[in-house]
Amino acid sequence: MFRWVVAAIVTIVVLVIVGSVGDRAATDTELAARVGDRLAAEGLGWVETEVTGRDVHIAGGTASEAERDKALTVVRSTPGVRDVNDRMEVLEAASPYGFSVTRDGERTVATGYQPSSRALERVRSELTAAFGDGLDASGLTAASGAPANYRTAVAASISAAELLESGKVSIDGTVITIVGVAKDEDDYEALTSGGSIDVPQGYTLGSETVTKPDPAPSEDGADPETSTQ
Protein backbone atom coordinates (compact mmCIF):
# COMPACT_ATOMS: atom_id res chain seq x y z
CA MET A 1 0.00 0.00 0.00
CA PHE A 2 2.91 2.32 0.75
CA ARG A 3 4.00 2.07 -2.88
CA TRP A 4 0.56 3.12 -4.06
CA VAL A 5 0.61 6.12 -1.73
CA VAL A 6 4.06 7.19 -2.94
CA ALA A 7 3.00 6.77 -6.58
CA ALA A 8 -0.10 8.87 -5.98
CA ILE A 9 1.93 11.63 -4.32
CA VAL A 10 4.44 11.67 -7.18
CA THR A 11 1.61 11.89 -9.71
CA ILE A 12 0.05 14.81 -7.87
CA VAL A 13 3.38 16.63 -7.68
CA VAL A 14 3.99 16.13 -11.40
CA LEU A 15 0.52 17.41 -12.26
CA VAL A 16 1.03 20.47 -10.08
CA ILE A 17 4.39 21.21 -11.76
CA VAL A 18 2.95 20.77 -15.25
CA GLY A 19 0.00 22.95 -14.35
CA SER A 20 2.25 25.63 -12.95
CA VAL A 21 4.38 25.68 -16.11
CA GLY A 22 1.27 25.89 -18.25
CA ASP A 23 -0.15 28.72 -16.15
CA ARG A 24 3.12 30.64 -16.33
CA ALA A 25 3.22 30.24 -20.13
CA ALA A 26 -0.32 31.56 -20.35
CA THR A 27 0.57 34.42 -18.01
CA ASP A 28 3.68 35.27 -20.06
CA THR A 29 1.61 35.40 -23.24
CA GLU A 30 -1.12 37.51 -21.66
CA LEU A 31 1.35 39.94 -20.11
CA ALA A 32 3.32 40.24 -23.37
CA ALA A 33 0.08 41.08 -25.22
CA ARG A 34 -0.87 43.63 -22.56
CA VAL A 35 2.53 45.33 -22.74
CA GLY A 36 2.50 45.28 -26.55
CA ASP A 37 -0.96 46.86 -26.71
CA ARG A 38 0.02 49.65 -24.33
CA LEU A 39 3.22 50.40 -26.26
CA ALA A 40 1.36 50.45 -29.59
CA ALA A 41 -1.26 52.81 -28.16
CA GLU A 42 1.54 55.23 -27.25
CA GLY A 43 3.13 55.07 -30.71
CA LEU A 44 5.95 52.83 -29.44
CA GLY A 45 5.19 49.70 -31.47
CA TRP A 46 8.86 49.44 -32.46
CA VAL A 47 9.79 48.23 -28.97
CA GLU A 48 10.69 44.52 -28.92
CA THR A 49 9.47 42.72 -25.80
CA GLU A 50 10.15 39.35 -24.21
CA VAL A 51 8.37 38.24 -21.05
CA THR A 52 9.65 35.70 -18.53
CA GLY A 53 7.38 35.27 -15.54
CA ARG A 54 6.56 38.84 -14.63
CA ASP A 55 9.88 40.23 -15.88
CA VAL A 56 9.92 42.10 -19.19
CA HIS A 57 12.99 42.47 -21.41
CA ILE A 58 12.69 45.35 -23.88
CA ALA A 59 14.92 46.19 -26.85
CA GLY A 60 14.91 48.33 -29.96
CA GLY A 61 16.30 51.56 -31.32
CA THR A 62 14.91 54.85 -30.10
CA ALA A 63 15.64 58.29 -31.54
CA SER A 64 16.00 60.01 -28.15
CA GLU A 65 16.46 59.47 -24.44
CA ALA A 66 13.04 61.03 -23.89
CA GLU A 67 11.39 58.37 -26.07
CA ARG A 68 13.38 55.70 -24.23
CA ASP A 69 12.14 57.00 -20.88
CA LYS A 70 8.58 57.04 -22.20
CA ALA A 71 8.83 53.38 -23.24
CA LEU A 72 10.22 52.42 -19.84
CA THR A 73 7.41 54.28 -18.08
CA VAL A 74 4.74 52.55 -20.19
CA VAL A 75 6.16 49.08 -19.53
CA ARG A 76 6.81 49.63 -15.81
CA SER A 77 3.29 50.95 -15.28
CA THR A 78 1.66 47.95 -16.96
CA PRO A 79 -0.26 45.87 -14.38
CA GLY A 80 1.50 42.55 -13.72
CA VAL A 81 5.04 43.71 -14.57
CA ARG A 82 7.53 43.09 -11.77
CA ASP A 83 10.84 44.14 -13.31
CA VAL A 84 12.08 45.65 -16.60
CA ASN A 85 15.38 44.80 -18.26
CA ASP A 86 16.21 47.71 -20.58
CA ARG A 87 18.19 46.76 -23.70
CA MET A 88 17.10 49.75 -25.80
CA GLU A 89 19.65 51.92 -27.58
CA VAL A 90 19.57 55.44 -28.96
CA LEU A 91 20.07 55.32 -32.74
CA GLU A 92 19.91 57.84 -35.56
CA ALA A 93 16.46 57.90 -37.14
CA ALA A 94 15.89 56.72 -40.73
CA SER A 95 13.07 57.87 -43.00
CA PRO A 96 11.67 56.38 -45.13
CA TYR A 97 12.24 53.14 -43.26
CA GLY A 98 12.82 50.16 -45.53
CA PHE A 99 14.37 46.79 -46.25
CA SER A 100 14.98 44.81 -49.43
CA VAL A 101 16.31 41.46 -50.64
CA THR A 102 17.44 41.32 -54.28
CA ARG A 103 18.16 37.94 -55.90
CA ASP A 104 20.01 37.04 -59.10
CA GLY A 105 20.68 33.32 -59.26
CA GLU A 106 23.09 32.41 -56.48
CA ARG A 107 23.75 36.06 -55.55
CA THR A 108 21.59 37.79 -52.92
CA VAL A 109 21.93 41.39 -51.73
CA ALA A 110 20.16 42.67 -48.61
CA THR A 111 19.94 46.38 -47.82
CA GLY A 112 18.01 48.65 -45.48
CA TYR A 113 17.40 49.17 -41.80
CA GLN A 114 16.86 47.12 -38.67
CA PRO A 115 15.49 48.58 -35.43
CA SER A 116 18.39 47.60 -33.14
CA SER A 117 21.87 46.09 -33.14
CA ARG A 118 20.42 42.83 -31.81
CA ALA A 119 17.81 42.77 -34.59
CA LEU A 120 20.53 43.49 -37.15
CA GLU A 121 22.59 40.49 -36.07
CA ARG A 122 19.51 38.28 -35.92
CA VAL A 123 18.43 39.21 -39.45
CA ARG A 124 21.94 38.69 -40.81
CA SER A 125 21.89 35.18 -39.32
CA GLU A 126 18.48 34.48 -40.85
CA LEU A 127 19.65 35.71 -44.25
CA THR A 128 22.84 33.61 -44.07
CA ALA A 129 20.80 30.52 -43.20
CA ALA A 130 18.46 31.19 -46.13
CA PHE A 131 20.92 32.22 -48.85
CA GLY A 132 24.35 30.93 -47.83
CA ASP A 133 27.67 32.13 -49.21
CA GLY A 134 26.12 34.14 -52.03
CA LEU A 135 24.80 36.72 -49.57
CA ASP A 136 25.93 40.34 -49.35
CA ALA A 137 24.37 41.94 -46.25
CA SER A 138 26.84 44.82 -45.95
CA GLY A 139 24.07 47.27 -46.85
CA LEU A 140 22.14 46.63 -43.64
CA THR A 141 22.39 49.03 -40.71
CA ALA A 142 20.64 49.70 -37.39
CA ALA A 143 18.43 52.78 -37.13
CA SER A 144 15.43 54.01 -35.18
CA GLY A 145 12.07 54.80 -36.76
CA ALA A 146 10.78 51.31 -37.55
CA PRO A 147 7.01 50.94 -37.94
CA ALA A 148 5.13 48.55 -35.66
CA ASN A 149 5.34 44.86 -36.67
CA TYR A 150 8.44 45.55 -38.76
CA ARG A 151 10.19 42.40 -37.54
CA THR A 152 7.30 40.24 -38.81
CA ALA A 153 7.35 42.05 -42.15
CA VAL A 154 11.10 41.42 -42.54
CA ALA A 155 10.68 37.70 -41.78
CA ALA A 156 7.87 37.46 -44.36
CA SER A 157 10.00 39.24 -46.95
CA ILE A 158 12.92 36.85 -46.46
CA SER A 159 10.58 33.87 -46.85
CA ALA A 160 9.20 35.31 -50.10
CA ALA A 161 12.69 36.06 -51.46
CA GLU A 162 13.65 32.39 -50.98
CA LEU A 163 11.05 31.51 -53.63
CA LEU A 164 12.54 33.82 -56.28
CA GLU A 165 15.13 32.81 -58.84
CA SER A 166 15.67 36.49 -59.55
CA GLY A 167 13.92 39.66 -58.50
CA LYS A 168 13.30 41.72 -55.41
CA VAL A 169 11.19 41.78 -52.26
CA SER A 170 11.11 45.14 -50.53
CA ILE A 171 9.53 46.98 -47.63
CA ASP A 172 8.95 50.69 -48.15
CA GLY A 173 7.33 52.14 -45.05
CA THR A 174 4.39 49.78 -44.54
CA VAL A 175 4.14 48.45 -48.12
CA ILE A 176 5.64 45.07 -49.10
CA THR A 177 6.35 44.65 -52.83
CA ILE A 178 7.37 41.50 -54.76
CA VAL A 179 8.74 41.49 -58.31
CA GLY A 180 10.71 38.87 -60.22
CA VAL A 181 10.79 35.30 -61.51
CA ALA A 182 9.79 32.38 -59.31
CA LYS A 183 12.08 29.36 -58.95
CA ASP A 184 9.46 26.89 -60.14
CA GLU A 185 5.74 26.41 -60.67
CA ASP A 186 5.04 25.66 -57.00
CA ASP A 187 6.89 28.78 -55.86
CA TYR A 188 5.03 30.83 -58.48
CA GLU A 189 1.71 29.62 -57.12
CA ALA A 190 2.82 30.34 -53.54
CA LEU A 191 3.89 33.88 -54.39
CA THR A 192 0.96 34.85 -56.58
CA SER A 193 -1.64 33.35 -54.26
CA GLY A 194 -0.20 35.32 -51.35
CA GLY A 195 0.45 32.15 -49.40
CA SER A 196 4.11 32.95 -48.83
CA ILE A 197 3.49 36.41 -47.44
CA ASP A 198 1.83 36.71 -44.05
CA VAL A 199 1.25 40.46 -44.23
CA PRO A 200 1.39 41.80 -40.67
CA GLN A 201 -1.18 44.16 -39.26
CA GLY A 202 -0.69 47.69 -40.59
CA TYR A 203 1.07 46.57 -43.80
CA THR A 204 -0.20 46.14 -47.34
CA LEU A 205 1.04 44.04 -50.27
CA GLY A 206 1.92 46.38 -53.13
CA SER A 207 2.16 45.70 -56.86
CA GLU A 208 2.91 41.98 -56.98
CA THR A 209 4.60 41.24 -60.34
CA VAL A 210 5.89 37.68 -60.36
CA THR A 211 6.33 35.54 -63.49
CA LYS A 212 6.75 31.84 -64.04
CA PRO A 213 10.21 30.44 -64.80
CA ASP A 214 11.02 29.70 -68.44
CA PRO A 215 9.91 26.17 -69.32
CA ALA A 216 12.68 23.62 -69.62
CA PRO A 217 13.37 22.47 -73.20
CA SER A 218 12.21 19.00 -74.16
CA GLU A 219 14.74 16.21 -74.71
CA ASP A 220 14.62 16.71 -78.50
CA GLY A 221 15.33 20.43 -78.08
CA ALA A 222 11.86 21.52 -79.18
CA ASP A 223 9.95 24.23 -77.33
CA PRO A 224 7.77 22.31 -74.82
CA GLU A 225 4.92 24.78 -75.28
CA THR A 226 4.82 24.22 -79.06
CA SER A 227 5.88 20.55 -79.35
CA THR A 228 3.20 17.96 -80.15
CA GLN A 229 2.85 14.31 -79.36
PDB file of C-alpha atoms in Angstrom:
ATOM      1  CA  MET A   1       0.000   0.000   0.000  1.00  0.00           C
ATOM      2  CA  PHE A   2       2.908   2.319   0.751  1.00  0.00           C
ATOM      3  CA  ARG A   3       4.003   2.069  -2.879  1.00  0.00           C
ATOM      4  CA  TRP A   4       0.565   3.120  -4.059  1.00  0.00           C
ATOM      5  CA  VAL A   5       0.608   6.117  -1.727  1.00  0.00           C
ATOM      6  CA  VAL A   6       4.061   7.190  -2.944  1.00  0.00           C
ATOM      7  CA  ALA A   7       3.004   6.768  -6.576  1.00  0.00           C
ATOM      8  CA  ALA A   8      -0.098   8.868  -5.979  1.00  0.00           C
ATOM      9  CA  ILE A   9       1.930  11.632  -4.322  1.00  0.00           C
ATOM     10  CA  VAL A  10       4.436  11.667  -7.180  1.00  0.00           C
ATOM     11  CA  THR A  11       1.611  11.886  -9.715  1.00  0.00           C
ATOM     12  CA  ILE A  12       0.052  14.807  -7.869  1.00  0.00           C
ATOM     13  CA  VAL A  13       3.379  16.628  -7.680  1.00  0.00           C
ATOM     14  CA  VAL A  14       3.990  16.127 -11.399  1.00  0.00           C
ATOM     15  CA  LEU A  15       0.517  17.413 -12.263  1.00  0.00           C
ATOM     16  CA  VAL A  16       1.025  20.472 -10.077  1.00  0.00           C
ATOM     17  CA  ILE A  17       4.389  21.211 -11.757  1.00  0.00           C
ATOM     18  CA  VAL A  18       2.952  20.770 -15.254  1.00  0.00           C
ATOM     19  CA  GLY A  19      -0.001  22.948 -14.350  1.00  0.00           C
ATOM     20  CA  SER A  20       2.248  25.633 -12.953  1.00  0.00           C
ATOM     21  CA  VAL A  21       4.383  25.683 -16.115  1.00  0.00           C
ATOM     22  CA  GLY A  22       1.269  25.895 -18.254  1.00  0.00           C
ATOM     23  CA  ASP A  23      -0.153  28.716 -16.153  1.00  0.00           C
ATOM     24  CA  ARG A  24       3.123  30.636 -16.333  1.00  0.00           C
ATOM     25  CA  ALA A  25       3.223  30.242 -20.131  1.00  0.00           C
ATOM     26  CA  ALA A  26      -0.319  31.559 -20.346  1.00  0.00           C
ATOM     27  CA  THR A  27       0.569  34.424 -18.012  1.00  0.00           C
ATOM     28  CA  ASP A  28       3.682  35.267 -20.063  1.00  0.00           C
ATOM     29  CA  THR A  29       1.606  35.400 -23.236  1.00  0.00           C
ATOM     30  CA  GLU A  30      -1.118  37.508 -21.661  1.00  0.00           C
ATOM     31  CA  LEU A  31       1.354  39.945 -20.108  1.00  0.00           C
ATOM     32  CA  ALA A  32       3.315  40.245 -23.370  1.00  0.00           C
ATOM     33  CA  ALA A  33       0.080  41.077 -25.217  1.00  0.00           C
ATOM     34  CA  ARG A  34      -0.875  43.634 -22.565  1.00  0.00           C
ATOM     35  CA  VAL A  35       2.529  45.327 -22.739  1.00  0.00           C
ATOM     36  CA  GLY A  36       2.496  45.283 -26.548  1.00  0.00           C
ATOM     37  CA  ASP A  37      -0.963  46.861 -26.712  1.00  0.00           C
ATOM     38  CA  ARG A  38       0.016  49.654 -24.334  1.00  0.00           C
ATOM     39  CA  LEU A  39       3.218  50.399 -26.261  1.00  0.00           C
ATOM     40  CA  ALA A  40       1.359  50.452 -29.594  1.00  0.00           C
ATOM     41  CA  ALA A  41      -1.265  52.814 -28.164  1.00  0.00           C
ATOM     42  CA  GLU A  42       1.541  55.232 -27.253  1.00  0.00           C
ATOM     43  CA  GLY A  43       3.126  55.067 -30.708  1.00  0.00           C
ATOM     44  CA  LEU A  44       5.946  52.827 -29.443  1.00  0.00           C
ATOM     45  CA  GLY A  45       5.188  49.704 -31.471  1.00  0.00           C
ATOM     46  CA  TRP A  46       8.862  49.443 -32.463  1.00  0.00           C
ATOM     47  CA  VAL A  47       9.789  48.233 -28.968  1.00  0.00           C
ATOM     48  CA  GLU A  48      10.686  44.515 -28.917  1.00  0.00           C
ATOM     49  CA  THR A  49       9.471  42.723 -25.798  1.00  0.00           C
ATOM     50  CA  GLU A  50      10.155  39.346 -24.210  1.00  0.00           C
ATOM     51  CA  VAL A  51       8.373  38.243 -21.049  1.00  0.00           C
ATOM     52  CA  THR A  52       9.651  35.696 -18.533  1.00  0.00           C
ATOM     53  CA  GLY A  53       7.380  35.265 -15.545  1.00  0.00           C
ATOM     54  CA  ARG A  54       6.562  38.843 -14.629  1.00  0.00           C
ATOM     55  CA  ASP A  55       9.882  40.234 -15.879  1.00  0.00           C
ATOM     56  CA  VAL A  56       9.917  42.101 -19.191  1.00  0.00           C
ATOM     57  CA  HIS A  57      12.990  42.467 -21.406  1.00  0.00           C
ATOM     58  CA  ILE A  58      12.692  45.346 -23.879  1.00  0.00           C
ATOM     59  CA  ALA A  59      14.915  46.192 -26.850  1.00  0.00           C
ATOM     60  CA  GLY A  60      14.909  48.333 -29.964  1.00  0.00           C
ATOM     61  CA  GLY A  61      16.302  51.558 -31.322  1.00  0.00           C
ATOM     62  CA  THR A  62      14.911  54.847 -30.100  1.00  0.00           C
ATOM     63  CA  ALA A  63      15.635  58.287 -31.541  1.00  0.00           C
ATOM     64  CA  SER A  64      16.004  60.006 -28.150  1.00  0.00           C
ATOM     65  CA  GLU A  65      16.462  59.467 -24.436  1.00  0.00           C
ATOM     66  CA  ALA A  66      13.042  61.034 -23.887  1.00  0.00           C
ATOM     67  CA  GLU A  67      11.395  58.373 -26.069  1.00  0.00           C
ATOM     68  CA  ARG A  68      13.376  55.703 -24.233  1.00  0.00           C
ATOM     69  CA  ASP A  69      12.143  56.998 -20.878  1.00  0.00           C
ATOM     70  CA  LYS A  70       8.583  57.045 -22.201  1.00  0.00           C
ATOM     71  CA  ALA A  71       8.825  53.382 -23.242  1.00  0.00           C
ATOM     72  CA  LEU A  72      10.220  52.421 -19.837  1.00  0.00           C
ATOM     73  CA  THR A  73       7.412  54.279 -18.076  1.00  0.00           C
ATOM     74  CA  VAL A  74       4.744  52.555 -20.187  1.00  0.00           C
ATOM     75  CA  VAL A  75       6.159  49.077 -19.528  1.00  0.00           C
ATOM     76  CA  ARG A  76       6.815  49.632 -15.811  1.00  0.00           C
ATOM     77  CA  SER A  77       3.289  50.952 -15.279  1.00  0.00           C
ATOM     78  CA  THR A  78       1.658  47.951 -16.957  1.00  0.00           C
ATOM     79  CA  PRO A  79      -0.264  45.866 -14.381  1.00  0.00           C
ATOM     80  CA  GLY A  80       1.498  42.553 -13.720  1.00  0.00           C
ATOM     81  CA  VAL A  81       5.036  43.715 -14.574  1.00  0.00           C
ATOM     82  CA  ARG A  82       7.533  43.087 -11.770  1.00  0.00           C
ATOM     83  CA  ASP A  83      10.839  44.143 -13.311  1.00  0.00           C
ATOM     84  CA  VAL A  84      12.076  45.654 -16.600  1.00  0.00           C
ATOM     85  CA  ASN A  85      15.382  44.805 -18.259  1.00  0.00           C
ATOM     86  CA  ASP A  86      16.207  47.709 -20.576  1.00  0.00           C
ATOM     87  CA  ARG A  87      18.186  46.762 -23.703  1.00  0.00           C
ATOM     88  CA  MET A  88      17.098  49.747 -25.801  1.00  0.00           C
ATOM     89  CA  GLU A  89      19.650  51.918 -27.583  1.00  0.00           C
ATOM     90  CA  VAL A  90      19.565  55.438 -28.956  1.00  0.00           C
ATOM     91  CA  LEU A  91      20.066  55.323 -32.738  1.00  0.00           C
ATOM     92  CA  GLU A  92      19.913  57.839 -35.560  1.00  0.00           C
ATOM     93  CA  ALA A  93      16.464  57.896 -37.140  1.00  0.00           C
ATOM     94  CA  ALA A  94      15.888  56.719 -40.729  1.00  0.00           C
ATOM     95  CA  SER A  95      13.070  57.869 -42.997  1.00  0.00           C
ATOM     96  CA  PRO A  96      11.665  56.377 -45.126  1.00  0.00           C
ATOM     97  CA  TYR A  97      12.237  53.138 -43.258  1.00  0.00           C
ATOM     98  CA  GLY A  98      12.816  50.162 -45.527  1.00  0.00           C
ATOM     99  CA  PHE A  99      14.371  46.789 -46.247  1.00  0.00           C
ATOM    100  CA  SER A 100      14.980  44.807 -49.433  1.00  0.00           C
ATOM    101  CA  VAL A 101      16.308  41.462 -50.638  1.00  0.00           C
ATOM    102  CA  THR A 102      17.438  41.317 -54.276  1.00  0.00           C
ATOM    103  CA  ARG A 103      18.165  37.944 -55.902  1.00  0.00           C
ATOM    104  CA  ASP A 104      20.013  37.041 -59.097  1.00  0.00           C
ATOM    105  CA  GLY A 105      20.676  33.317 -59.259  1.00  0.00           C
ATOM    106  CA  GLU A 106      23.088  32.413 -56.478  1.00  0.00           C
ATOM    107  CA  ARG A 107      23.745  36.062 -55.546  1.00  0.00           C
ATOM    108  CA  THR A 108      21.589  37.790 -52.923  1.00  0.00           C
ATOM    109  CA  VAL A 109      21.928  41.389 -51.731  1.00  0.00           C
ATOM    110  CA  ALA A 110      20.156  42.672 -48.613  1.00  0.00           C
ATOM    111  CA  THR A 111      19.937  46.382 -47.822  1.00  0.00           C
ATOM    112  CA  GLY A 112      18.007  48.649 -45.481  1.00  0.00           C
ATOM    113  CA  TYR A 113      17.402  49.170 -41.796  1.00  0.00           C
ATOM    114  CA  GLN A 114      16.864  47.120 -38.672  1.00  0.00           C
ATOM    115  CA  PRO A 115      15.486  48.576 -35.434  1.00  0.00           C
ATOM    116  CA  SER A 116      18.391  47.598 -33.140  1.00  0.00           C
ATOM    117  CA  SER A 117      21.874  46.095 -33.135  1.00  0.00           C
ATOM    118  CA  ARG A 118      20.421  42.826 -31.810  1.00  0.00           C
ATOM    119  CA  ALA A 119      17.810  42.769 -34.587  1.00  0.00           C
ATOM    120  CA  LEU A 120      20.528  43.491 -37.153  1.00  0.00           C
ATOM    121  CA  GLU A 121      22.591  40.486 -36.073  1.00  0.00           C
ATOM    122  CA  ARG A 122      19.512  38.275 -35.923  1.00  0.00           C
ATOM    123  CA  VAL A 123      18.426  39.205 -39.446  1.00  0.00           C
ATOM    124  CA  ARG A 124      21.942  38.691 -40.807  1.00  0.00           C
ATOM    125  CA  SER A 125      21.894  35.181 -39.318  1.00  0.00           C
ATOM    126  CA  GLU A 126      18.476  34.483 -40.849  1.00  0.00           C
ATOM    127  CA  LEU A 127      19.652  35.712 -44.247  1.00  0.00           C
ATOM    128  CA  THR A 128      22.836  33.613 -44.075  1.00  0.00           C
ATOM    129  CA  ALA A 129      20.803  30.521 -43.204  1.00  0.00           C
ATOM    130  CA  ALA A 130      18.457  31.192 -46.126  1.00  0.00           C
ATOM    131  CA  PHE A 131      20.922  32.223 -48.850  1.00  0.00           C
ATOM    132  CA  GLY A 132      24.349  30.932 -47.827  1.00  0.00           C
ATOM    133  CA  ASP A 133      27.668  32.129 -49.209  1.00  0.00           C
ATOM    134  CA  GLY A 134      26.116  34.138 -52.035  1.00  0.00           C
ATOM    135  CA  LEU A 135      24.798  36.717 -49.569  1.00  0.00           C
ATOM    136  CA  ASP A 136      25.934  40.338 -49.351  1.00  0.00           C
ATOM    137  CA  ALA A 137      24.370  41.939 -46.250  1.00  0.00           C
ATOM    138  CA  SER A 138      26.842  44.816 -45.953  1.00  0.00           C
ATOM    139  CA  GLY A 139      24.074  47.270 -46.846  1.00  0.00           C
ATOM    140  CA  LEU A 140      22.145  46.627 -43.636  1.00  0.00           C
ATOM    141  CA  THR A 141      22.386  49.028 -40.706  1.00  0.00           C
ATOM    142  CA  ALA A 142      20.640  49.700 -37.391  1.00  0.00           C
ATOM    143  CA  ALA A 143      18.428  52.783 -37.126  1.00  0.00           C
ATOM    144  CA  SER A 144      15.434  54.006 -35.177  1.00  0.00           C
ATOM    145  CA  GLY A 145      12.071  54.804 -36.756  1.00  0.00           C
ATOM    146  CA  ALA A 146      10.784  51.305 -37.552  1.00  0.00           C
ATOM    147  CA  PRO A 147       7.006  50.936 -37.943  1.00  0.00           C
ATOM    148  CA  ALA A 148       5.133  48.552 -35.661  1.00  0.00           C
ATOM    149  CA  ASN A 149       5.343  44.856 -36.665  1.00  0.00           C
ATOM    150  CA  TYR A 150       8.440  45.550 -38.762  1.00  0.00           C
ATOM    151  CA  ARG A 151      10.191  42.399 -37.540  1.00  0.00           C
ATOM    152  CA  THR A 152       7.304  40.238 -38.808  1.00  0.00           C
ATOM    153  CA  ALA A 153       7.349  42.055 -42.150  1.00  0.00           C
ATOM    154  CA  VAL A 154      11.099  41.416 -42.542  1.00  0.00           C
ATOM    155  CA  ALA A 155      10.679  37.699 -41.782  1.00  0.00           C
ATOM    156  CA  ALA A 156       7.869  37.455 -44.355  1.00  0.00           C
ATOM    157  CA  SER A 157       9.995  39.243 -46.953  1.00  0.00           C
ATOM    158  CA  ILE A 158      12.918  36.855 -46.464  1.00  0.00           C
ATOM    159  CA  SER A 159      10.582  33.870 -46.848  1.00  0.00           C
ATOM    160  CA  ALA A 160       9.204  35.309 -50.095  1.00  0.00           C
ATOM    161  CA  ALA A 161      12.689  36.057 -51.461  1.00  0.00           C
ATOM    162  CA  GLU A 162      13.651  32.389 -50.983  1.00  0.00           C
ATOM    163  CA  LEU A 163      11.048  31.512 -53.630  1.00  0.00           C
ATOM    164  CA  LEU A 164      12.545  33.818 -56.277  1.00  0.00           C
ATOM    165  CA  GLU A 165      15.134  32.811 -58.841  1.00  0.00           C
ATOM    166  CA  SER A 166      15.670  36.493 -59.552  1.00  0.00           C
ATOM    167  CA  GLY A 167      13.916  39.658 -58.502  1.00  0.00           C
ATOM    168  CA  LYS A 168      13.300  41.721 -55.408  1.00  0.00           C
ATOM    169  CA  VAL A 169      11.191  41.778 -52.261  1.00  0.00           C
ATOM    170  CA  SER A 170      11.108  45.137 -50.534  1.00  0.00           C
ATOM    171  CA  ILE A 171       9.529  46.979 -47.630  1.00  0.00           C
ATOM    172  CA  ASP A 172       8.950  50.689 -48.147  1.00  0.00           C
ATOM    173  CA  GLY A 173       7.326  52.135 -45.046  1.00  0.00           C
ATOM    174  CA  THR A 174       4.392  49.785 -44.539  1.00  0.00           C
ATOM    175  CA  VAL A 175       4.145  48.446 -48.117  1.00  0.00           C
ATOM    176  CA  ILE A 176       5.643  45.068 -49.105  1.00  0.00           C
ATOM    177  CA  THR A 177       6.353  44.646 -52.828  1.00  0.00           C
ATOM    178  CA  ILE A 178       7.372  41.505 -54.762  1.00  0.00           C
ATOM    179  CA  VAL A 179       8.737  41.491 -58.314  1.00  0.00           C
ATOM    180  CA  GLY A 180      10.707  38.866 -60.220  1.00  0.00           C
ATOM    181  CA  VAL A 181      10.790  35.305 -61.508  1.00  0.00           C
ATOM    182  CA  ALA A 182       9.785  32.378 -59.306  1.00  0.00           C
ATOM    183  CA  LYS A 183      12.081  29.365 -58.947  1.00  0.00           C
ATOM    184  CA  ASP A 184       9.462  26.894 -60.140  1.00  0.00           C
ATOM    185  CA  GLU A 185       5.737  26.410 -60.665  1.00  0.00           C
ATOM    186  CA  ASP A 186       5.040  25.661 -56.999  1.00  0.00           C
ATOM    187  CA  ASP A 187       6.886  28.784 -55.856  1.00  0.00           C
ATOM    188  CA  TYR A 188       5.031  30.829 -58.476  1.00  0.00           C
ATOM    189  CA  GLU A 189       1.706  29.621 -57.117  1.00  0.00           C
ATOM    190  CA  ALA A 190       2.822  30.339 -53.543  1.00  0.00           C
ATOM    191  CA  LEU A 191       3.893  33.883 -54.389  1.00  0.00           C
ATOM    192  CA  THR A 192       0.956  34.845 -56.579  1.00  0.00           C
ATOM    193  CA  SER A 193      -1.642  33.351 -54.257  1.00  0.00           C
ATOM    194  CA  GLY A 194      -0.200  35.316 -51.351  1.00  0.00           C
ATOM    195  CA  GLY A 195       0.446  32.145 -49.396  1.00  0.00           C
ATOM    196  CA  SER A 196       4.113  32.954 -48.830  1.00  0.00           C
ATOM    197  CA  ILE A 197       3.486  36.413 -47.438  1.00  0.00           C
ATOM    198  CA  ASP A 198       1.833  36.710 -44.054  1.00  0.00           C
ATOM    199  CA  VAL A 199       1.246  40.456 -44.230  1.00  0.00           C
ATOM    200  CA  PRO A 200       1.389  41.799 -40.666  1.00  0.00           C
ATOM    201  CA  GLN A 201      -1.176  44.164 -39.258  1.00  0.00           C
ATOM    202  CA  GLY A 202      -0.693  47.689 -40.587  1.00  0.00           C
ATOM    203  CA  TYR A 203       1.066  46.571 -43.802  1.00  0.00           C
ATOM    204  CA  THR A 204      -0.205  46.137 -47.339  1.00  0.00           C
ATOM    205  CA  LEU A 205       1.038  44.041 -50.270  1.00  0.00           C
ATOM    206  CA  GLY A 206       1.918  46.380 -53.130  1.00  0.00           C
ATOM    207  CA  SER A 207       2.164  45.695 -56.864  1.00  0.00           C
ATOM    208  CA  GLU A 208       2.909  41.980 -56.981  1.00  0.00           C
ATOM    209  CA  THR A 209       4.602  41.236 -60.336  1.00  0.00           C
ATOM    210  CA  VAL A 210       5.891  37.677 -60.364  1.00  0.00           C
ATOM    211  CA  THR A 211       6.326  35.545 -63.492  1.00  0.00           C
ATOM    212  CA  LYS A 212       6.751  31.836 -64.039  1.00  0.00           C
ATOM    213  CA  PRO A 213      10.213  30.445 -64.801  1.00  0.00           C
ATOM    214  CA  ASP A 214      11.023  29.702 -68.438  1.00  0.00           C
ATOM    215  CA  PRO A 215       9.907  26.167 -69.323  1.00  0.00           C
ATOM    216  CA  ALA A 216      12.681  23.620 -69.625  1.00  0.00           C
ATOM    217  CA  PRO A 217      13.373  22.470 -73.205  1.00  0.00           C
ATOM    218  CA  SER A 218      12.207  19.004 -74.161  1.00  0.00           C
ATOM    219  CA  GLU A 219      14.739  16.212 -74.708  1.00  0.00           C
ATOM    220  CA  ASP A 220      14.625  16.707 -78.505  1.00  0.00           C
ATOM    221  CA  GLY A 221      15.325  20.426 -78.084  1.00  0.00           C
ATOM    222  CA  ALA A 222      11.861  21.524 -79.178  1.00  0.00           C
ATOM    223  CA  ASP A 223       9.950  24.230 -77.326  1.00  0.00           C
ATOM    224  CA  PRO A 224       7.773  22.311 -74.817  1.00  0.00           C
ATOM    225  CA  GLU A 225       4.919  24.779 -75.283  1.00  0.00           C
ATOM    226  CA  THR A 226       4.816  24.215 -79.057  1.00  0.00           C
ATOM    227  CA  SER A 227       5.876  20.554 -79.347  1.00  0.00           C
ATOM    228  CA  THR A 228       3.197  17.958 -80.148  1.00  0.00           C
ATOM    229  CA  GLN A 229       2.847  14.308 -79.358  1.00  0.00           C
TER     230      GLN A 229
END
